[in-house]
Amino acid sequence: AAAARRPRVLKMLTPAFFRDREAYLVGTLRAAGHELPVVFALLHTERGITIDAVLAGREDMRNVLFVSTRSTFSVAVEQYRELLRIVDSLAPDRGHPAMCAVIGFTHPARVALNHRLRDHLRETGERFESTPGRAGTAMIVFAPPSFPYVFKVVRDYSTKVGWKGRGRIMENYRWVHQMNRGRLMLDAWLYRNLPFPRECFDEEILSELLEGAPNSVRLDGGSVVLGHVYAQRRVRPLNTFFEEERDHALRERAIDAMGMFVKDLAGLGFFVGDHYGLPSNTGLTHGLNVALFDFDDLAPLLRFRFRETPPPPPGYDEDSWNAERDGSWFHVDEDDVLVDEWERFIGIPLDLRAFFLARHGDLFTLAYWNEVRRRAARGKLHFVLPYPPERRLGVPYP
């Protein structure tokens, strides 16, 4: 009874946090000696402004609100350092650089991460080395092994089919940084002319950088200068997850998240051209959502033509047909997607195939993609809810 009579104090920050169609009031609830982060998600309806959802606790702050896979907030504040001190305390696991970026202060975020990186190199004795996983065909990716961010340099040349050049890759990264990422794409911060002592680099990765990206990396005396490099939060690539994870329930959650990622991305009007390499270009976030971290094949959905494999010509015999001698019976352009063939190449583990087909088998039908294209052509784009449906208070979302 005494505990029930203890005062509860709700403190709210004065500025609202705006992002896309969203607005939030952020604060803390103090009761019984404990402080709980609390956020009210606001919605503008015909009845006026209402509270659509309530987020509470550090997990919601870290995995739902202050995430690097959505657009940055717009916050009207004069003393941003004081604001940062408060929001840092709401989601301390996110890290100060990430929180700077999430609330729109990208330059302070880059400065903070640069300091953190140099402190990490000095304190741990680690060096930059290649990151685990499949080597990128468009980017060279490297980092100190235990650092929570990776660093990416665009290759000058690539043997990748459809390679559009270094400038096109850089333009895509700039495009993604400025867009509504809808919880589906990691942000990347651009640095220019960052010098590091040569001894901070493993010789193998240094050789690869100098040979593969001479327009972005150079030697200057005893220093390695990264003339053009992106920093991006480290996530676990999906293909690595499926190779290492044995918990079947987690595997099902991850493959379901991959299917939802494809659908949500299409709903926003985008598609990944290198769909065969999807598990290598996407990763799992802390909240077990799937996010894209390679943007070189990201393009507007309406650029692609979704087709089914046409039937073979009369007299076709699979055993005797020689493609070099007889040619192909149909032509596939660079932007053609054969939806009935996609299932074989998208990277679904065999033990999860039936589960994926039950949940997302419509992805391999022409009818699904024709409808998505029709909606995109009419401007009917899907808005991905930033918070789980169970956090909502029953107000219909438009």
Short mmCIF file of C-alpha atoms in Angstrom, two decimals:
data_model
loop_
_atom_site.label_atom_id
_atom_site.label_comp_id
_atom_site.label_asym_id
_atom_site.label_seq_id
_atom_site.Cartn_x
_atom_site.Cartn_y
_atom_site.Cartn_z
CA ALA A 1 0.00 0.00 0.00
CA ALA A 2 2.85 2.34 0.86
CA ALA A 3 4.51 1.60 -2.49
CA ALA A 4 1.27 2.42 -4.29
CA ARG A 5 1.20 5.84 -2.60
CA ARG A 6 4.73 6.75 -3.68
CA PRO A 7 4.73 9.65 -6.13
CA ARG A 8 5.30 8.95 -9.82
CA VAL A 9 7.06 11.67 -11.76
CA LEU A 10 6.78 11.97 -15.54
CA LYS A 11 9.39 14.24 -17.14
CA MET A 12 9.20 15.06 -20.84
CA LEU A 13 11.68 16.77 -23.13
CA THR A 14 10.35 20.05 -24.49
CA PRO A 15 11.11 19.53 -28.21
CA ALA A 16 9.14 16.96 -30.17
CA PHE A 17 11.00 14.45 -32.36
CA PHE A 18 9.77 14.50 -35.97
CA ARG A 19 10.52 11.89 -38.64
CA ASP A 20 8.67 11.25 -41.91
CA ARG A 21 4.99 10.98 -40.94
CA GLU A 22 5.80 10.48 -37.27
CA ALA A 23 6.13 12.66 -34.18
CA TYR A 24 7.24 11.60 -30.70
CA LEU A 25 7.28 13.00 -27.19
CA VAL A 26 10.26 11.59 -25.27
CA GLY A 27 10.74 11.44 -21.52
CA THR A 28 11.13 9.33 -18.40
CA LEU A 29 8.80 7.96 -15.73
CA ARG A 30 10.26 7.78 -12.24
CA ALA A 31 8.58 5.55 -9.66
CA ALA A 32 9.72 3.50 -6.66
CA GLY A 33 13.30 4.65 -7.16
CA HIS A 34 13.47 3.45 -10.77
CA GLU A 35 13.52 5.48 -13.97
CA LEU A 36 11.87 4.13 -17.12
CA PRO A 37 12.25 5.68 -20.59
CA VAL A 38 8.82 6.49 -22.02
CA VAL A 39 7.86 7.68 -25.50
CA PHE A 40 4.44 8.70 -26.82
CA ALA A 41 4.02 8.22 -30.57
CA LEU A 42 1.66 10.85 -31.98
CA LEU A 43 -0.66 10.55 -34.94
CA HIS A 44 -2.54 13.29 -36.79
CA THR A 45 -6.09 12.04 -37.47
CA GLU A 46 -9.42 13.63 -38.39
CA ARG A 47 -10.07 13.98 -34.66
CA GLY A 48 -6.82 15.86 -34.18
CA ILE A 49 -3.53 14.75 -32.70
CA THR A 50 -3.81 11.51 -30.73
CA ILE A 51 -1.41 9.14 -28.99
CA ASP A 52 -1.13 6.13 -31.30
CA ALA A 53 1.39 4.06 -29.34
CA VAL A 54 3.44 3.99 -26.17
CA LEU A 55 7.04 2.78 -26.12
CA ALA A 56 8.72 2.02 -22.80
CA GLY A 57 12.01 0.61 -21.60
CA ARG A 58 15.53 0.58 -22.97
CA GLU A 59 14.86 -2.23 -25.45
CA ASP A 60 12.18 -0.16 -27.18
CA MET A 61 14.55 2.82 -27.24
CA ARG A 62 17.37 0.76 -28.73
CA ASN A 63 15.52 -1.50 -31.16
CA VAL A 64 12.45 0.53 -32.14
CA LEU A 65 12.96 4.27 -31.79
CA PHE A 66 16.65 5.21 -31.96
CA VAL A 67 17.74 3.01 -34.86
CA SER A 68 20.08 3.63 -37.80
CA THR A 69 17.78 1.92 -40.30
CA ARG A 70 15.30 4.80 -40.40
CA SER A 71 15.52 8.47 -41.35
CA THR A 72 17.09 10.84 -38.85
CA PHE A 73 14.86 12.82 -36.52
CA SER A 74 14.29 16.53 -36.92
CA VAL A 75 14.52 18.18 -33.49
CA ALA A 76 14.38 21.94 -32.90
CA VAL A 77 16.91 22.52 -30.13
CA GLU A 78 19.60 25.11 -29.43
CA GLN A 79 21.72 23.17 -26.91
CA TYR A 80 22.14 19.85 -28.68
CA ARG A 81 24.80 18.59 -26.23
CA GLU A 82 22.32 18.69 -23.35
CA LEU A 83 19.75 16.88 -25.47
CA LEU A 84 22.34 14.25 -26.38
CA ARG A 85 23.25 13.72 -22.74
CA ILE A 86 19.63 12.88 -22.00
CA VAL A 87 18.92 10.62 -24.99
CA ASP A 88 22.25 8.82 -24.45
CA SER A 89 20.96 7.82 -21.02
CA LEU A 90 17.74 6.42 -22.55
CA ALA A 91 19.57 3.96 -24.82
CA PRO A 92 23.18 3.70 -23.59
CA ASP A 93 23.84 0.53 -25.61
CA ARG A 94 23.36 2.45 -28.85
CA GLY A 95 26.54 4.43 -28.30
CA HIS A 96 27.10 8.18 -28.47
CA PRO A 97 28.00 8.38 -32.21
CA ALA A 98 24.84 6.50 -33.21
CA MET A 99 22.63 8.68 -31.02
CA CYS A 100 24.13 11.84 -32.51
CA ALA A 101 23.27 10.62 -36.00
CA VAL A 102 19.77 9.40 -35.14
CA ILE A 103 18.69 12.84 -33.93
CA GLY A 104 20.13 14.54 -36.99
CA PHE A 105 23.62 15.63 -35.91
CA THR A 106 25.63 13.70 -38.48
CA HIS A 107 28.82 15.77 -38.24
CA PRO A 108 29.12 15.39 -34.44
CA ALA A 109 28.39 11.68 -34.98
CA ARG A 110 31.31 11.35 -37.38
CA VAL A 111 33.61 13.23 -35.01
CA ALA A 112 32.58 11.07 -32.04
CA LEU A 113 33.06 7.84 -33.99
CA ASN A 114 36.47 8.96 -35.22
CA HIS A 115 37.59 9.58 -31.62
CA ARG A 116 36.11 6.28 -30.48
CA LEU A 117 37.88 4.39 -33.28
CA ARG A 118 41.28 5.89 -32.49
CA ASP A 119 40.83 5.18 -28.77
CA HIS A 120 39.88 1.59 -29.63
CA LEU A 121 42.96 1.06 -31.81
CA ARG A 122 45.22 2.49 -29.12
CA GLU A 123 43.68 0.63 -26.17
CA THR A 124 43.23 -2.80 -27.79
CA GLY A 125 46.23 -2.95 -30.10
CA GLU A 126 43.92 -4.27 -32.84
CA ARG A 127 44.49 -3.42 -36.49
CA PHE A 128 42.23 -2.96 -39.49
CA GLU A 129 41.69 -6.29 -41.21
CA SER A 130 39.22 -7.87 -43.63
CA THR A 131 35.80 -8.55 -42.16
CA PRO A 132 34.50 -12.14 -42.07
CA GLY A 133 32.22 -13.36 -44.83
CA ARG A 134 32.12 -13.16 -48.59
CA ALA A 135 34.36 -10.51 -50.13
CA GLY A 136 32.38 -7.71 -51.73
CA THR A 137 32.53 -7.26 -55.48
CA ALA A 138 31.88 -3.50 -55.28
CA MET A 139 33.32 -2.59 -51.87
CA ILE A 140 36.35 -3.51 -49.77
CA VAL A 141 35.17 -3.92 -46.16
CA PHE A 142 37.52 -3.83 -43.18
CA ALA A 143 37.54 -3.05 -39.45
CA PRO A 144 39.26 -3.79 -36.16
CA PRO A 145 37.87 -7.25 -35.18
CA SER A 146 35.93 -6.17 -32.07
CA PHE A 147 34.83 -2.71 -33.22
CA PRO A 148 31.03 -2.25 -33.62
CA TYR A 149 31.39 -0.46 -36.97
CA VAL A 150 32.88 -1.53 -40.29
CA PHE A 151 34.54 0.66 -42.93
CA LYS A 152 33.89 0.41 -46.65
CA VAL A 153 35.82 1.69 -49.64
CA VAL A 154 34.47 1.57 -53.20
CA ARG A 155 36.57 -0.48 -55.60
CA ASP A 156 37.89 1.34 -58.65
CA TYR A 157 37.08 -1.66 -60.86
CA SER A 158 34.98 -4.79 -60.54
CA THR A 159 34.35 -7.96 -62.51
CA LYS A 160 30.74 -7.90 -61.35
CA VAL A 161 28.15 -8.25 -64.11
CA GLY A 162 26.38 -4.93 -64.65
CA TRP A 163 29.11 -2.89 -62.92
CA LYS A 164 28.26 0.79 -63.42
CA GLY A 165 31.44 2.30 -62.02
CA ARG A 166 32.66 3.88 -58.81
CA GLY A 167 30.62 7.07 -59.26
CA ARG A 168 27.34 5.14 -59.46
CA ILE A 169 28.07 3.32 -56.19
CA MET A 170 28.87 6.58 -54.42
CA GLU A 171 25.68 8.15 -55.74
CA ASN A 172 23.63 5.22 -54.39
CA TYR A 173 25.15 5.61 -50.92
CA ARG A 174 24.38 9.34 -50.95
CA TRP A 175 20.83 8.58 -52.11
CA VAL A 176 20.21 6.06 -49.31
CA HIS A 177 21.64 8.40 -46.66
CA GLN A 178 19.06 11.05 -47.59
CA MET A 179 15.99 8.85 -48.09
CA ASN A 180 13.33 7.35 -45.85
CA ARG A 181 15.02 4.03 -45.11
CA GLY A 182 11.89 2.58 -43.54
CA ARG A 183 13.73 0.31 -41.03
CA LEU A 184 15.12 -1.59 -44.03
CA MET A 185 18.52 -0.01 -44.79
CA LEU A 186 21.52 0.82 -42.63
CA ASP A 187 22.82 4.36 -42.73
CA ALA A 188 26.41 4.98 -43.84
CA TRP A 189 28.52 7.99 -42.91
CA LEU A 190 31.04 9.36 -45.37
CA TYR A 191 34.54 10.40 -44.28
CA ARG A 192 37.14 12.13 -46.42
CA ASN A 193 40.92 12.16 -45.99
CA LEU A 194 41.21 10.21 -42.74
CA PRO A 195 44.90 9.49 -41.93
CA PHE A 196 46.02 6.51 -39.84
CA PRO A 197 49.51 5.20 -39.06
CA ARG A 198 50.46 2.40 -41.43
CA GLU A 199 50.94 0.02 -38.50
CA CYS A 200 47.18 0.24 -37.82
CA PHE A 201 46.59 -1.90 -40.94
CA ASP A 202 47.08 -5.60 -41.50
CA GLU A 203 49.39 -5.88 -44.51
CA GLU A 204 46.93 -8.08 -46.43
CA ILE A 205 44.05 -5.61 -46.23
CA LEU A 206 46.39 -2.69 -46.92
CA SER A 207 47.60 -4.35 -50.13
CA GLU A 208 44.01 -4.99 -51.20
CA LEU A 209 43.04 -1.36 -50.54
CA LEU A 210 46.00 0.09 -52.44
CA GLU A 211 45.55 -2.26 -55.40
CA GLY A 212 41.75 -2.31 -55.56
CA ALA A 213 40.89 1.27 -54.63
CA PRO A 214 43.79 3.62 -55.49
CA ASN A 215 41.35 6.52 -56.03
CA SER A 216 40.22 6.21 -52.41
CA VAL A 217 43.33 5.06 -50.53
CA ARG A 218 46.90 6.34 -50.71
CA LEU A 219 50.14 6.29 -48.76
CA ASP A 220 51.56 9.54 -47.41
CA GLY A 221 54.88 8.91 -45.71
CA GLY A 222 54.17 6.62 -42.78
CA SER A 223 50.41 7.19 -42.96
CA VAL A 224 47.56 5.54 -44.84
CA VAL A 225 45.07 8.17 -45.98
CA LEU A 226 41.49 7.01 -46.53
CA GLY A 227 40.39 9.61 -49.04
CA HIS A 228 36.83 8.36 -49.33
CA VAL A 229 35.48 5.82 -46.83
CA TYR A 230 32.08 4.92 -45.37
CA ALA A 231 31.41 3.88 -41.77
CA GLN A 232 28.47 1.59 -41.10
CA ARG A 233 27.19 -0.24 -38.03
CA ARG A 234 28.31 -3.87 -37.97
CA VAL A 235 25.54 -6.43 -38.40
CA ARG A 236 25.61 -10.20 -38.80
CA PRO A 237 25.17 -11.07 -42.50
CA LEU A 238 22.25 -13.42 -43.09
CA ASN A 239 24.34 -16.02 -44.90
CA THR A 240 26.75 -16.12 -41.93
CA PHE A 241 23.81 -16.39 -39.52
CA PHE A 242 22.37 -19.40 -41.36
CA GLU A 243 25.77 -21.09 -41.51
CA GLU A 244 26.39 -20.70 -37.77
CA GLU A 245 23.01 -20.63 -36.01
CA ARG A 246 21.47 -23.98 -35.00
CA ASP A 247 18.46 -22.77 -33.00
CA HIS A 248 15.57 -23.65 -35.33
CA ALA A 249 13.19 -21.07 -33.86
CA LEU A 250 15.73 -18.29 -34.43
CA ARG A 251 16.38 -19.56 -37.95
CA GLU A 252 12.65 -19.38 -38.68
CA ARG A 253 12.45 -15.83 -37.29
CA ALA A 254 15.36 -14.77 -39.48
CA ILE A 255 14.04 -16.29 -42.72
CA ASP A 256 10.59 -14.84 -42.01
CA ALA A 257 12.24 -11.44 -41.48
CA MET A 258 14.00 -11.82 -44.83
CA GLY A 259 10.67 -12.40 -46.57
CA MET A 260 9.14 -9.38 -44.83
CA PHE A 261 12.18 -7.33 -45.80
CA VAL A 262 11.64 -8.08 -49.51
CA LYS A 263 7.93 -7.24 -49.24
CA ASP A 264 8.41 -4.06 -47.21
CA LEU A 265 11.18 -2.86 -49.51
CA ALA A 266 8.96 -3.43 -52.54
CA GLY A 267 6.14 -1.65 -50.73
CA LEU A 268 8.41 1.39 -50.41
CA GLY A 269 9.04 1.24 -54.16
CA PHE A 270 12.52 -0.38 -54.20
CA PHE A 271 14.09 -3.65 -55.27
CA VAL A 272 17.58 -5.16 -54.99
CA GLY A 273 18.80 -6.08 -58.47
CA ASP A 274 21.33 -8.61 -57.16
CA HIS A 275 18.54 -10.63 -55.57
CA TYR A 276 20.56 -13.83 -55.86
CA GLY A 277 23.08 -12.39 -53.39
CA LEU A 278 20.45 -11.12 -50.95
CA PRO A 279 21.62 -13.11 -47.86
CA SER A 280 25.15 -11.76 -48.40
CA ASN A 281 24.00 -8.14 -48.68
CA THR A 282 21.58 -8.08 -45.74
CA GLY A 283 22.10 -8.61 -42.03
CA LEU A 284 20.24 -9.05 -38.76
CA THR A 285 19.87 -6.07 -36.45
CA HIS A 286 19.65 -6.30 -32.65
CA GLY A 287 15.87 -6.47 -32.95
CA LEU A 288 16.11 -9.42 -35.40
CA ASN A 289 14.96 -7.30 -38.31
CA VAL A 290 16.66 -7.68 -41.68
CA ALA A 291 18.43 -4.61 -43.08
CA LEU A 292 20.29 -3.98 -46.34
CA PHE A 293 23.90 -2.85 -45.97
CA ASP A 294 25.10 -2.96 -49.61
CA PHE A 295 23.36 -0.46 -51.87
CA ASP A 296 25.12 -0.89 -55.22
CA ASP A 297 22.19 -2.91 -56.65
CA LEU A 298 19.35 -0.99 -55.01
CA ALA A 299 17.05 0.67 -57.54
CA PRO A 300 13.46 1.88 -57.98
CA LEU A 301 11.07 -1.05 -58.29
CA LEU A 302 9.55 0.22 -61.53
CA ARG A 303 12.90 -0.18 -63.28
CA PHE A 304 12.52 -3.95 -63.15
CA ARG A 305 10.39 -6.24 -65.28
CA PHE A 306 9.02 -9.28 -63.48
CA ARG A 307 8.52 -12.32 -65.70
CA GLU A 308 8.03 -16.06 -65.67
CA THR A 309 10.25 -18.40 -67.64
CA PRO A 310 8.55 -18.93 -71.02
CA PRO A 311 7.82 -22.51 -72.12
CA PRO A 312 10.49 -24.14 -74.32
CA PRO A 313 9.96 -24.31 -78.09
CA PRO A 314 8.51 -27.41 -79.80
CA GLY A 315 11.04 -30.20 -80.03
CA TYR A 316 13.06 -28.97 -77.07
CA ASP A 317 14.89 -31.75 -75.27
CA GLU A 318 16.78 -30.74 -72.13
CA ASP A 319 19.33 -33.54 -72.49
CA SER A 320 20.26 -32.75 -76.08
CA TRP A 321 19.86 -28.97 -76.15
CA ASN A 322 23.19 -27.16 -76.33
CA ALA A 323 22.89 -23.47 -75.45
CA GLU A 324 26.15 -22.55 -77.23
CA ARG A 325 25.10 -24.38 -80.39
CA ASP A 326 21.34 -23.90 -80.35
CA GLY A 327 21.13 -20.62 -78.46
CA SER A 328 18.61 -19.76 -75.77
CA TRP A 329 14.90 -19.90 -76.55
CA PHE A 330 14.30 -16.64 -74.65
CA HIS A 331 16.20 -13.44 -73.89
CA VAL A 332 16.73 -12.01 -70.39
CA ASP A 333 17.66 -8.34 -69.97
CA GLU A 334 19.69 -7.00 -67.05
CA ASP A 335 16.57 -5.71 -65.28
CA ASP A 336 14.44 -8.82 -65.88
CA VAL A 337 13.50 -10.89 -62.83
CA LEU A 338 12.31 -14.47 -63.42
CA VAL A 339 10.12 -14.90 -60.35
CA ASP A 340 9.64 -18.65 -60.79
CA GLU A 341 13.43 -19.15 -60.84
CA TRP A 342 14.13 -16.86 -57.90
CA GLU A 343 13.35 -19.46 -55.25
CA ARG A 344 16.33 -21.58 -56.32
CA PHE A 345 18.83 -18.75 -55.98
CA ILE A 346 17.64 -16.49 -53.16
CA GLY A 347 19.54 -18.50 -50.55
CA ILE A 348 16.80 -20.19 -48.52
CA PRO A 349 18.30 -23.01 -46.37
CA LEU A 350 16.75 -26.39 -47.17
CA ASP A 351 15.40 -26.89 -43.63
CA LEU A 352 13.52 -23.57 -43.88
CA ARG A 353 12.17 -23.90 -47.41
CA ALA A 354 8.71 -25.22 -46.47
CA PHE A 355 8.35 -22.61 -43.73
CA PHE A 356 9.35 -19.79 -46.08
CA LEU A 357 7.00 -20.95 -48.84
CA ALA A 358 4.11 -21.11 -46.38
CA ARG A 359 4.81 -17.56 -45.21
CA HIS A 360 6.08 -15.87 -48.36
CA GLY A 361 5.47 -18.17 -51.31
CA ASP A 362 3.63 -15.35 -53.08
CA LEU A 363 7.03 -13.74 -53.73
CA PHE A 364 7.58 -16.35 -56.43
CA THR A 365 4.39 -15.56 -58.34
CA LEU A 366 3.94 -13.08 -61.16
CA ALA A 367 0.56 -12.00 -59.78
CA TYR A 368 2.17 -10.68 -56.58
CA TRP A 369 4.77 -8.57 -58.36
CA ASN A 370 2.32 -7.26 -60.95
CA GLU A 371 0.12 -5.97 -58.12
CA VAL A 372 3.10 -4.41 -56.31
CA ARG A 373 4.17 -2.66 -59.53
CA ARG A 374 0.63 -1.39 -60.13
CA ARG A 375 0.50 0.10 -56.64
CA ALA A 376 3.93 1.69 -57.03
CA ALA A 377 2.97 3.18 -60.40
CA ARG A 378 -0.08 4.79 -58.75
CA GLY A 379 2.06 6.15 -55.92
CA LYS A 380 0.42 3.82 -53.38
CA LEU A 381 3.56 3.16 -51.36
CA HIS A 382 3.56 1.13 -48.16
CA PHE A 383 4.44 2.87 -44.89
CA VAL A 384 6.33 0.52 -42.57
CA LEU A 385 5.20 0.96 -38.98
CA PRO A 386 8.18 1.98 -36.85
CA TYR A 387 6.83 0.17 -33.79
CA PRO A 388 5.20 -3.25 -33.26
CA PRO A 389 1.40 -3.41 -33.58
CA GLU A 390 1.08 -4.50 -29.95
CA ARG A 391 2.41 -1.11 -28.82
CA ARG A 392 -0.51 0.69 -30.45
CA LEU A 393 -3.54 1.93 -28.52
CA GLY A 394 -6.18 0.91 -31.06
CA VAL A 395 -6.21 3.95 -33.33
CA PRO A 396 -6.52 2.83 -36.99
CA TYR A 397 -3.35 3.66 -38.90
CA PRO A 398 -3.97 5.34 -42.30
#
